[in-house]
Coordinates of C-alpha atoms in Angstrom, one line a residue:
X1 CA -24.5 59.3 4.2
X2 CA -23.2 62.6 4.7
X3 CA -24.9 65.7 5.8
X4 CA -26.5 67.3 2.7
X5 CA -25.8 64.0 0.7
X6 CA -29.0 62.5 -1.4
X7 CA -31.2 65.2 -1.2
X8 CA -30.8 69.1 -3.6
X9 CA -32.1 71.7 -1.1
X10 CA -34.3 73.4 -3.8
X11 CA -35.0 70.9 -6.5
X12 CA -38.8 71.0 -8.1
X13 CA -38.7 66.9 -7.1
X14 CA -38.0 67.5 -3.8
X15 CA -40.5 70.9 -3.4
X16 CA -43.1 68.5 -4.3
X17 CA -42.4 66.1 -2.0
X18 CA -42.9 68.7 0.8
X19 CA -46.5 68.3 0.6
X20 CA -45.8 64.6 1.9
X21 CA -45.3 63.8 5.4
X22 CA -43.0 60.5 5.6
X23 CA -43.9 58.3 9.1
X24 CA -42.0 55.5 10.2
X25 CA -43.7 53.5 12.8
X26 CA -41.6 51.6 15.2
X27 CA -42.6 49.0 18.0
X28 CA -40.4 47.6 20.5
X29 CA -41.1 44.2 21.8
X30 CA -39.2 43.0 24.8
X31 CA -39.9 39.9 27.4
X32 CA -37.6 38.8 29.9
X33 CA -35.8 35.6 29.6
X34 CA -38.1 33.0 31.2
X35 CA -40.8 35.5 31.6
X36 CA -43.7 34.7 29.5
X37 CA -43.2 31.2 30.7
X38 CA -44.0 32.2 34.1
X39 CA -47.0 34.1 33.1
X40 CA -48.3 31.4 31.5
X41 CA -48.2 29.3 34.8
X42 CA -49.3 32.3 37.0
X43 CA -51.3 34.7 34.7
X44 CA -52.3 33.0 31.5
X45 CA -54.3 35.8 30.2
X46 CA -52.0 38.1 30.5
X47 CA -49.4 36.1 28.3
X48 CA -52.4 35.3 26.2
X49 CA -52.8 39.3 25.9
X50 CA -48.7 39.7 24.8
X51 CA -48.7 36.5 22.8
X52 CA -51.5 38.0 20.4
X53 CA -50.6 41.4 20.2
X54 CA -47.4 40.5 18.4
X55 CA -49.9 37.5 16.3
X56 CA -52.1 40.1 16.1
X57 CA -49.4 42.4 13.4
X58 CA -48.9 40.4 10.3
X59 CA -52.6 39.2 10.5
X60 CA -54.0 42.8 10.8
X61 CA -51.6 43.8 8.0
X62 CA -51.7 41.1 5.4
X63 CA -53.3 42.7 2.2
X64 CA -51.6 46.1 2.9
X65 CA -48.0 45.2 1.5
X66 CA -48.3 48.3 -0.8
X67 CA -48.4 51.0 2.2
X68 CA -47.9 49.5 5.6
X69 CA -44.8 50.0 6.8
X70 CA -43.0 48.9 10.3
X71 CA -40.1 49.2 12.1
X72 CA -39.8 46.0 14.8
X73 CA -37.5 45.7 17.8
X74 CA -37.4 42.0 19.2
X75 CA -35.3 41.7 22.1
X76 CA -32.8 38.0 21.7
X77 CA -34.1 37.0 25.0
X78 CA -38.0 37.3 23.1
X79 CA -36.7 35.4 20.0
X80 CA -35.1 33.0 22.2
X81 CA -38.3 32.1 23.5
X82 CA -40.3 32.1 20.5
X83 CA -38.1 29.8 18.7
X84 CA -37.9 27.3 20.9
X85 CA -39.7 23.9 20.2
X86 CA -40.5 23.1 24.2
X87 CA -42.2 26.9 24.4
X88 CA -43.8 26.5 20.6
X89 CA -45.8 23.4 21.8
X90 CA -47.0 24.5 24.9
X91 CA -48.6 27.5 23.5
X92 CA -50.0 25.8 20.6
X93 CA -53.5 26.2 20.5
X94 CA -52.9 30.5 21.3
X95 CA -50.5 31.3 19.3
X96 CA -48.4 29.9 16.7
X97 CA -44.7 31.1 17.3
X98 CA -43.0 29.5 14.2
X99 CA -46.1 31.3 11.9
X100 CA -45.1 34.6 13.3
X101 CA -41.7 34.5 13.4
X102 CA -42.1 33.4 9.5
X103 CA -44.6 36.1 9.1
X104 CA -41.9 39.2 10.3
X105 CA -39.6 38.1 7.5
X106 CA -41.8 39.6 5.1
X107 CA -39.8 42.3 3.9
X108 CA -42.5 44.3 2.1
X109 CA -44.2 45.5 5.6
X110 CA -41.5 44.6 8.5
X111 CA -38.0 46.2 8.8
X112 CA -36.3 44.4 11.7
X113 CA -34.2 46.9 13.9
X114 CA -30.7 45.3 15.7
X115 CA -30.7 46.2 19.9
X116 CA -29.1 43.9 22.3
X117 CA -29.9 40.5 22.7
X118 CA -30.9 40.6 27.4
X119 CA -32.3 44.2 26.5
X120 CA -30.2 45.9 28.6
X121 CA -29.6 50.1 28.9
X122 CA -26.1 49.7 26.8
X123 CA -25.3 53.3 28.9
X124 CA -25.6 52.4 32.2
X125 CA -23.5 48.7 31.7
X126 CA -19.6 48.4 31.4
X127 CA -18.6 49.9 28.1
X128 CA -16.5 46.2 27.5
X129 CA -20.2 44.3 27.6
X130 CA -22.1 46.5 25.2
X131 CA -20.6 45.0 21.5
X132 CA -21.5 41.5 23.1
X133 CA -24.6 42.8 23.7
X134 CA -25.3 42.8 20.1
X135 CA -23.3 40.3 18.5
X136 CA -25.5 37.8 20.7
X137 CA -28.5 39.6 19.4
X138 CA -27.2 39.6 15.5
X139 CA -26.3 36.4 16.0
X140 CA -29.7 35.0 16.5
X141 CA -31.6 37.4 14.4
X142 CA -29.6 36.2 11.1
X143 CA -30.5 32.6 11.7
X144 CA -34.3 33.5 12.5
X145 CA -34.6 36.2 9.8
X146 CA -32.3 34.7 7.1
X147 CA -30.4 37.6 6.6
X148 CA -27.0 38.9 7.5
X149 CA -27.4 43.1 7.3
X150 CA -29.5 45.2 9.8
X151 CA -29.2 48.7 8.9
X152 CA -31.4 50.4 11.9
X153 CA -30.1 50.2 15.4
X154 CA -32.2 50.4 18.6
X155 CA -31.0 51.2 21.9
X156 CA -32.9 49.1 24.3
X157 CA -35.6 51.7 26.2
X158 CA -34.2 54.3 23.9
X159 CA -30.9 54.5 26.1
X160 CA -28.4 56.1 23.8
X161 CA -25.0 57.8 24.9
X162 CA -22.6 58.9 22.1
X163 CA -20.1 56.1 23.4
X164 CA -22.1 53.9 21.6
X165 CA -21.3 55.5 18.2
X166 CA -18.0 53.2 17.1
X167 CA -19.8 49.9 18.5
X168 CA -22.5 50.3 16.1
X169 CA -20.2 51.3 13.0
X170 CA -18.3 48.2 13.8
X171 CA -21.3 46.2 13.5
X172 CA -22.4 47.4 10.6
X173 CA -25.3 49.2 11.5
X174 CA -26.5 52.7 9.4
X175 CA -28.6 54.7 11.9
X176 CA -29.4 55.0 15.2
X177 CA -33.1 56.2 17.1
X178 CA -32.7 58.5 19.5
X179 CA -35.4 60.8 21.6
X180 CA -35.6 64.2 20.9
X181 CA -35.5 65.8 23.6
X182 CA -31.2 64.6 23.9
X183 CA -30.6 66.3 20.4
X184 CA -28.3 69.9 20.8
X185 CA -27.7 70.8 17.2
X186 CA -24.3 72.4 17.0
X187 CA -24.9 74.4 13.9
X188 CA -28.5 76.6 13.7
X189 CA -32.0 74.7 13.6
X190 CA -35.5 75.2 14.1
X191 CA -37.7 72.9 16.3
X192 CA -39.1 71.1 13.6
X193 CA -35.3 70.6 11.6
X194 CA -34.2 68.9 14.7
X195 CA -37.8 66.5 15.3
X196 CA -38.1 65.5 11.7
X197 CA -35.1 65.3 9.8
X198 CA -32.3 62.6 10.4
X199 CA -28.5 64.5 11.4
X200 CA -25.4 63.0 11.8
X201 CA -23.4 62.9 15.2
X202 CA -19.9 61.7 15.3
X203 CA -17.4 60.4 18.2
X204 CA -14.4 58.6 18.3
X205 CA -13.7 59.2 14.9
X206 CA -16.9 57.8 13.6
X207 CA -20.5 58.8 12.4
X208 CA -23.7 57.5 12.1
X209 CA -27.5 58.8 11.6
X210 CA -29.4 59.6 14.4
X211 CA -33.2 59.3 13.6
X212 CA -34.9 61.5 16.2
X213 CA -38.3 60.3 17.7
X214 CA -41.3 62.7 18.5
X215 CA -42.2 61.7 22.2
X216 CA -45.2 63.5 22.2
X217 CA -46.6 61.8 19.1
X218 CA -45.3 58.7 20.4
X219 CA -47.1 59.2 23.6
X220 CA -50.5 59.7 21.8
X221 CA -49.2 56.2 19.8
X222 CA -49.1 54.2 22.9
X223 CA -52.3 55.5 24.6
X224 CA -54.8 55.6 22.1
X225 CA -55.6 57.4 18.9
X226 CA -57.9 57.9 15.7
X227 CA -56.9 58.2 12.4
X228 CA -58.0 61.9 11.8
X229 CA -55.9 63.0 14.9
X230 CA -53.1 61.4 14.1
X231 CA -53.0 62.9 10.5
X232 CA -53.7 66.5 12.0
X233 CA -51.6 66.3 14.5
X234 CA -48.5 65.3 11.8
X235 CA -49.7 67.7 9.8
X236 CA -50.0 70.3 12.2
X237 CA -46.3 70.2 13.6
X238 CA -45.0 69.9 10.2
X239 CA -46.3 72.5 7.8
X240 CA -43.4 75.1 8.7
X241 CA -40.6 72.3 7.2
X242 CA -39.2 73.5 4.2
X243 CA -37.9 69.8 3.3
X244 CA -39.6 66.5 3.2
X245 CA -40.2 65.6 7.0
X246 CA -39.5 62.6 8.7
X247 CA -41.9 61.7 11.2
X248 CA -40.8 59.0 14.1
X249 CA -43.1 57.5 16.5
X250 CA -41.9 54.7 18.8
X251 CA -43.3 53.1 21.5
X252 CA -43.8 49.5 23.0
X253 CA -45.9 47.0 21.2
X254 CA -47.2 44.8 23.6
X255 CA -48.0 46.8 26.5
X256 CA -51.1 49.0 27.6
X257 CA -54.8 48.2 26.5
X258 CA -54.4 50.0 23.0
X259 CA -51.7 46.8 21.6
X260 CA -53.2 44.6 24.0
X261 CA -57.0 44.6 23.3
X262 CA -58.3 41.8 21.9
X263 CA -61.1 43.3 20.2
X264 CA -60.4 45.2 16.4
X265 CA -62.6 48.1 17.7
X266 CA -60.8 49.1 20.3
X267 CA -57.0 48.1 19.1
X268 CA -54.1 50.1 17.5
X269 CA -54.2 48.2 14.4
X270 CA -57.6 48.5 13.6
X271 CA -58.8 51.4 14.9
X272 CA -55.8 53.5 13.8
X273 CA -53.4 52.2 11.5
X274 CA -55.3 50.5 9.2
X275 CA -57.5 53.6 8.8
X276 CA -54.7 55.1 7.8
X277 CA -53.5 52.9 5.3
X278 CA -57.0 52.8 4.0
X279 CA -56.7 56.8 3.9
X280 CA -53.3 56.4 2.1
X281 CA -55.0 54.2 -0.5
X282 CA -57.5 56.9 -1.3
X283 CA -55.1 59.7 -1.6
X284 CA -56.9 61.3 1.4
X285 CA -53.6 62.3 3.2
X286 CA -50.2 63.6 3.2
X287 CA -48.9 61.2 5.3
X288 CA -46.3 58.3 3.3
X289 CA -45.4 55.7 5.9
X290 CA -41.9 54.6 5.1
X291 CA -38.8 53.0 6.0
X292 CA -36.3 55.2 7.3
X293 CA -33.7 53.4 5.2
X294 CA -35.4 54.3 1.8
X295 CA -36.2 57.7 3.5
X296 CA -32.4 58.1 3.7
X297 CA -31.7 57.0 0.3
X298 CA -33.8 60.0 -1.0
X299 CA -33.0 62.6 1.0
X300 CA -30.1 61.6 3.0
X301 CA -28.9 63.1 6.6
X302 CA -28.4 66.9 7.5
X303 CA -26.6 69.1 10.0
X304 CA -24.4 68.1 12.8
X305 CA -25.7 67.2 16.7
X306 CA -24.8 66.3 19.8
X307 CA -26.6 63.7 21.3
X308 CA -27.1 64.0 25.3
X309 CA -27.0 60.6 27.4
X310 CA -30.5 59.6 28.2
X311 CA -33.5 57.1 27.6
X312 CA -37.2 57.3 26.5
X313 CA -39.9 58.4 28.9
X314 CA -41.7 56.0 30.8
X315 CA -45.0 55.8 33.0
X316 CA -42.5 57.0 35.6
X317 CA -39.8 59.6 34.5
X318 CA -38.9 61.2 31.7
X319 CA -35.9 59.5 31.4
X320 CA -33.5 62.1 31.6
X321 CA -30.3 60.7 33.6
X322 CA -31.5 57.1 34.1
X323 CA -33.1 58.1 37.2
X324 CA -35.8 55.1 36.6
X325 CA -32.9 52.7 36.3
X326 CA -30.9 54.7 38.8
X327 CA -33.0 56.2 41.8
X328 CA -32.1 54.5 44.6
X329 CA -29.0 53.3 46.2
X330 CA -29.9 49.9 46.1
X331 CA -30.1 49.8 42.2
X332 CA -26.9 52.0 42.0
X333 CA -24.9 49.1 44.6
X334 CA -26.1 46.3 41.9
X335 CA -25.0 48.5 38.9
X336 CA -22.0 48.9 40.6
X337 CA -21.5 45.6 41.6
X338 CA -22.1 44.7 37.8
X339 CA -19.1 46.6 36.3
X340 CA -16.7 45.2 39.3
X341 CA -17.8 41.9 37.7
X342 CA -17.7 42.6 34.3
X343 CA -13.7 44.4 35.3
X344 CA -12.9 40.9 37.1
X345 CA -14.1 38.5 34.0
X346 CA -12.8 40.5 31.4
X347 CA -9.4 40.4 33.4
X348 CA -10.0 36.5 33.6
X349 CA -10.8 36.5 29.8
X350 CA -7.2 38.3 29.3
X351 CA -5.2 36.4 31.2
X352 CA -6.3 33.0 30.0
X353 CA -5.6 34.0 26.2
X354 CA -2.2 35.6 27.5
X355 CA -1.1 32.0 28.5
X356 CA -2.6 30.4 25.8
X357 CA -5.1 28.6 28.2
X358 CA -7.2 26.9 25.4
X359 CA -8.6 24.2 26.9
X360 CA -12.5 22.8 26.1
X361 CA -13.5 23.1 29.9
X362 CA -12.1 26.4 30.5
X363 CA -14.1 28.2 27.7
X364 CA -17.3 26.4 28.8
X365 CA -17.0 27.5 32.2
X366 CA -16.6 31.0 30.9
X367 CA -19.0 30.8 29.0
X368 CA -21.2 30.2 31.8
X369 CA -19.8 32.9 33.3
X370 CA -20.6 35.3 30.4
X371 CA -24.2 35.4 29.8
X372 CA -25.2 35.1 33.5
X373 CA -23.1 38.4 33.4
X374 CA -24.8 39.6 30.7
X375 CA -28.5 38.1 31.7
X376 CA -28.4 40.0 35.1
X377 CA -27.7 43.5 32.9
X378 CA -31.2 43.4 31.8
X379 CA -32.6 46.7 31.6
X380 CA -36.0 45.0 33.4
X381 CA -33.7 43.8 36.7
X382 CA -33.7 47.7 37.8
X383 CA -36.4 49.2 35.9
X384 CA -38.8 48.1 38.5
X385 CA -37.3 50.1 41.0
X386 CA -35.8 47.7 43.7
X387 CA -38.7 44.7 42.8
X388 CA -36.1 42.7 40.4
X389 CA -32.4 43.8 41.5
X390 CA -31.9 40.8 43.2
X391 CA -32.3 39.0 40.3
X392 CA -28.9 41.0 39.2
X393 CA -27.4 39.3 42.3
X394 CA -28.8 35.8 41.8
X395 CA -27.3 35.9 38.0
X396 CA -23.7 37.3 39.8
X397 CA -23.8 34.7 42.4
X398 CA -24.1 31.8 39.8
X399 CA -21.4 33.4 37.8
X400 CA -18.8 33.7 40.3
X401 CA -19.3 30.1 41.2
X402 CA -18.3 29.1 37.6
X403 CA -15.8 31.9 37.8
X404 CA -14.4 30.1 40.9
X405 CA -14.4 26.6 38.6
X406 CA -12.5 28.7 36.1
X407 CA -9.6 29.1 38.7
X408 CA -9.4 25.5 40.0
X409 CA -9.5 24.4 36.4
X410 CA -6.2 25.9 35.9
X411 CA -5.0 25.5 38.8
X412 CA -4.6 21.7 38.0
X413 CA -3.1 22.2 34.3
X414 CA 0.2 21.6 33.9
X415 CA 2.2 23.8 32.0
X416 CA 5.5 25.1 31.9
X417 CA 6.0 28.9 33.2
X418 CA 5.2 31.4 30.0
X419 CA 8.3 33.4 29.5
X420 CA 8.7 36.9 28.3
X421 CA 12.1 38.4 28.0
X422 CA 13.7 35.3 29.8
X423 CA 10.7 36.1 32.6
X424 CA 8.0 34.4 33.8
X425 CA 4.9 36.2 33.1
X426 CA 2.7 37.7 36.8
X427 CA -1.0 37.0 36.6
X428 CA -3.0 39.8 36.2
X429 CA -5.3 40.8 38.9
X430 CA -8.0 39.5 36.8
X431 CA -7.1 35.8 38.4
X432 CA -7.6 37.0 41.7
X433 CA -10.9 35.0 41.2
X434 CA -12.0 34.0 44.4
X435 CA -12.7 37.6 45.2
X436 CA -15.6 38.1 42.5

């Protein structure tokens, strides 16, 4: 929707509606692939902890359909594992993975945000990897959720450049979350137009909403909060808006003591949320929590911004420039060693449909190539400073030796020389293959 579109700047519906303060609460929920499995041989209570926060959602909200409303991020690597029949049964007994899954399709309560299936930072890995990314992770989310359209995007650890901008249109998706501390308006704003309203940024020839996030609130989300607090504090940093704010917090969902505790007096859910539902009931509050979509059906998008490169802030940094993904020269050799490999296999990819190479074994063996390449761009491999990068190499190892199999495969076809213009056609440097 366009900037202006949906929403009359003046109309007595909408002055009313600046008394209400619209929320949209957003969890991210992200485990790498084989991880919890390890846990649960190494550190069982720890992927009890993880295993029951997420449990712990549709069970804290069931009998709030009429006012609870959540905005979920699930990594493909996490619904990978929670779908699996081998990992259902062995965690039978602590949580029930096909309930839940079944649970989050309820509709009423849970919007389901698209990201990219190995969670990786889509900015940092090679621009030809990132609408894989997600058509891995749609692909798996319409088969788990029974439905086809996501219309919210999120940007694994909130890493958004405005490259990203044409991927997501091509998918489909509606908006994008961003932080804002990246926005630079690029017509006149005040601070609280650019926190809590949705804007539009373009590139490439294409558009899409960007939903800024408050990182402030969503700092006081992750670490612990009462209802009362919450409610001032909103209130508080949105009585100068002259139109019906949009109030974003995001954070993880399964880390830190607040999502993790086990006990409903010292949890998220219960000490907070559903005290603010309960609130809500009442009429005690301002605060509506909402989707964003049906936010943006009633009032739209305004104003044009620029969106600077960066991620969310972490225990770490702040996460301008990636430096938590980026610090050291070890993680910037594996990052570079990562687009040298995605630039060889995509070269690979090209010349074997230029010749028409179509045979059963090849595509397998690429495949086997292709999500060990995308695997070892997991955003976890460097967030950890240097403790997982050579899990980047491991993955890139493993793939070149298929990539090798690639070559020797066909190597032994026989086929006539492709012609073009009465000349044989040169390999591109893509099946240089033994060099990775």
């Amino acid at each position: 929707m366009r900037a202006g579109a949906g929403a009359g700047g003046d109309s007595p519906d909408e002055r009313l509606l600046m008394r209400k303060i619209f929320h949209a609460l957003t969890l991210n929920f992200h485990q790498p692939a084989g991880n919890l499995e390890h846990l649960l041989a190494t550190n069982e209570w720890e992927a009890k902890e993880i295993l029951w926060a997420m449990d712990r959602m549709p069970r804290a909200l069931w009998g709030y359909e009429d006012v609870a409303r959540v905005h979920l991020s699930l990594s493909g690597t996490l619904l990978e594992t929670l779908s699996n029949p081998a990992f259902q049964e062995r965690v039978f007994g602590i949580a029930k993975c096909g309930d839940l899954l079944w649970h989050l399709q309820n509709e009423k309560i849970f919007k389901i945000l698209g990201t990219g299936f190995y969670h990786p930072v889509l900015a940092l890995i090679p621009a030809e990897d990132r609408e894989e990314q997600i058509k891995r992770w749609l692909g798996i989310a319409r088969h788990i959720f029974w439905r086809k359209d996501f219309q919210g995007f999120w940007p694994p650890e909130m890493g958004f450049c405005m490259e990203l901008i044409p991927v997501l249109k091509k998918l489909g998706f509606r908006y994008v979350m961003v932080d804002c501390n990246y926005i630079e308006p690029l017509e006149p704003m005040r601070w609280e137009e650019i926190r809590y309203r949705p804007h539009i940024a373009s590139y490439g020839g294409e558009e899409i909403i960007v939903v800024p996030r408050d990182r402030e609130l969503s700092d006081a989300q992750l670490s612990g909060m009462d209802a009362g607090w919450f409610m001032n504090e909103m209130w508080e940093r949105t009585k100068h808006c002259n139109f019906p704010p949009l109030v974003l917090t995001a954070t993880d969902g399964d880390n830190g003591g607040w999502f993790r505790n086990v006990s409903e007096q010292g949890n998220f859910w219960h000490v907070c949320y559903r005290e603010l539902l309960d609130r809500v009931r009442r009429g005690e509050t301002d605060i509506v929590p909402t989707f964003i979509d049906d936010y943006l059906d009633q009032f739209g998008a305004h104003g044009e911004v620029k969106v600077r490169a960066g991620a969310w802030n972490t225990g770490w940094h702040h996460g301008a420039g990636f430096l938590q993904w980026t610090g050291s020269q070890t993680q910037k050799d594996a990052l570079s060693r990562l687009h040298e490999f995605s630039r060889t296999l995509h070269g690979t990819e090209a010349v074997v449909k230029e010749l028409k190479l179509d045979a059963p074994e090849i595509a397998g063996q690429l495949e086997q190539v292709r999500w060990r390449l995308m695997r070892a761009e997991t955003s976890c491999n460097l967030y950890w400073g240097e403790a997982w990068v050579h899990r980047i190499h491991a993955d890139l190892d493993e793939a070149q030796e298929y990539l090798n199999q690639v070559a020797m495969t066909v190597a032994k076809l026989p086929r006539p020389s492709p012609l073009r213009d009465n000349r044989p056609v040169e390999p591109s440097a893509g099946m240089e293959l033994e060099r990775g």
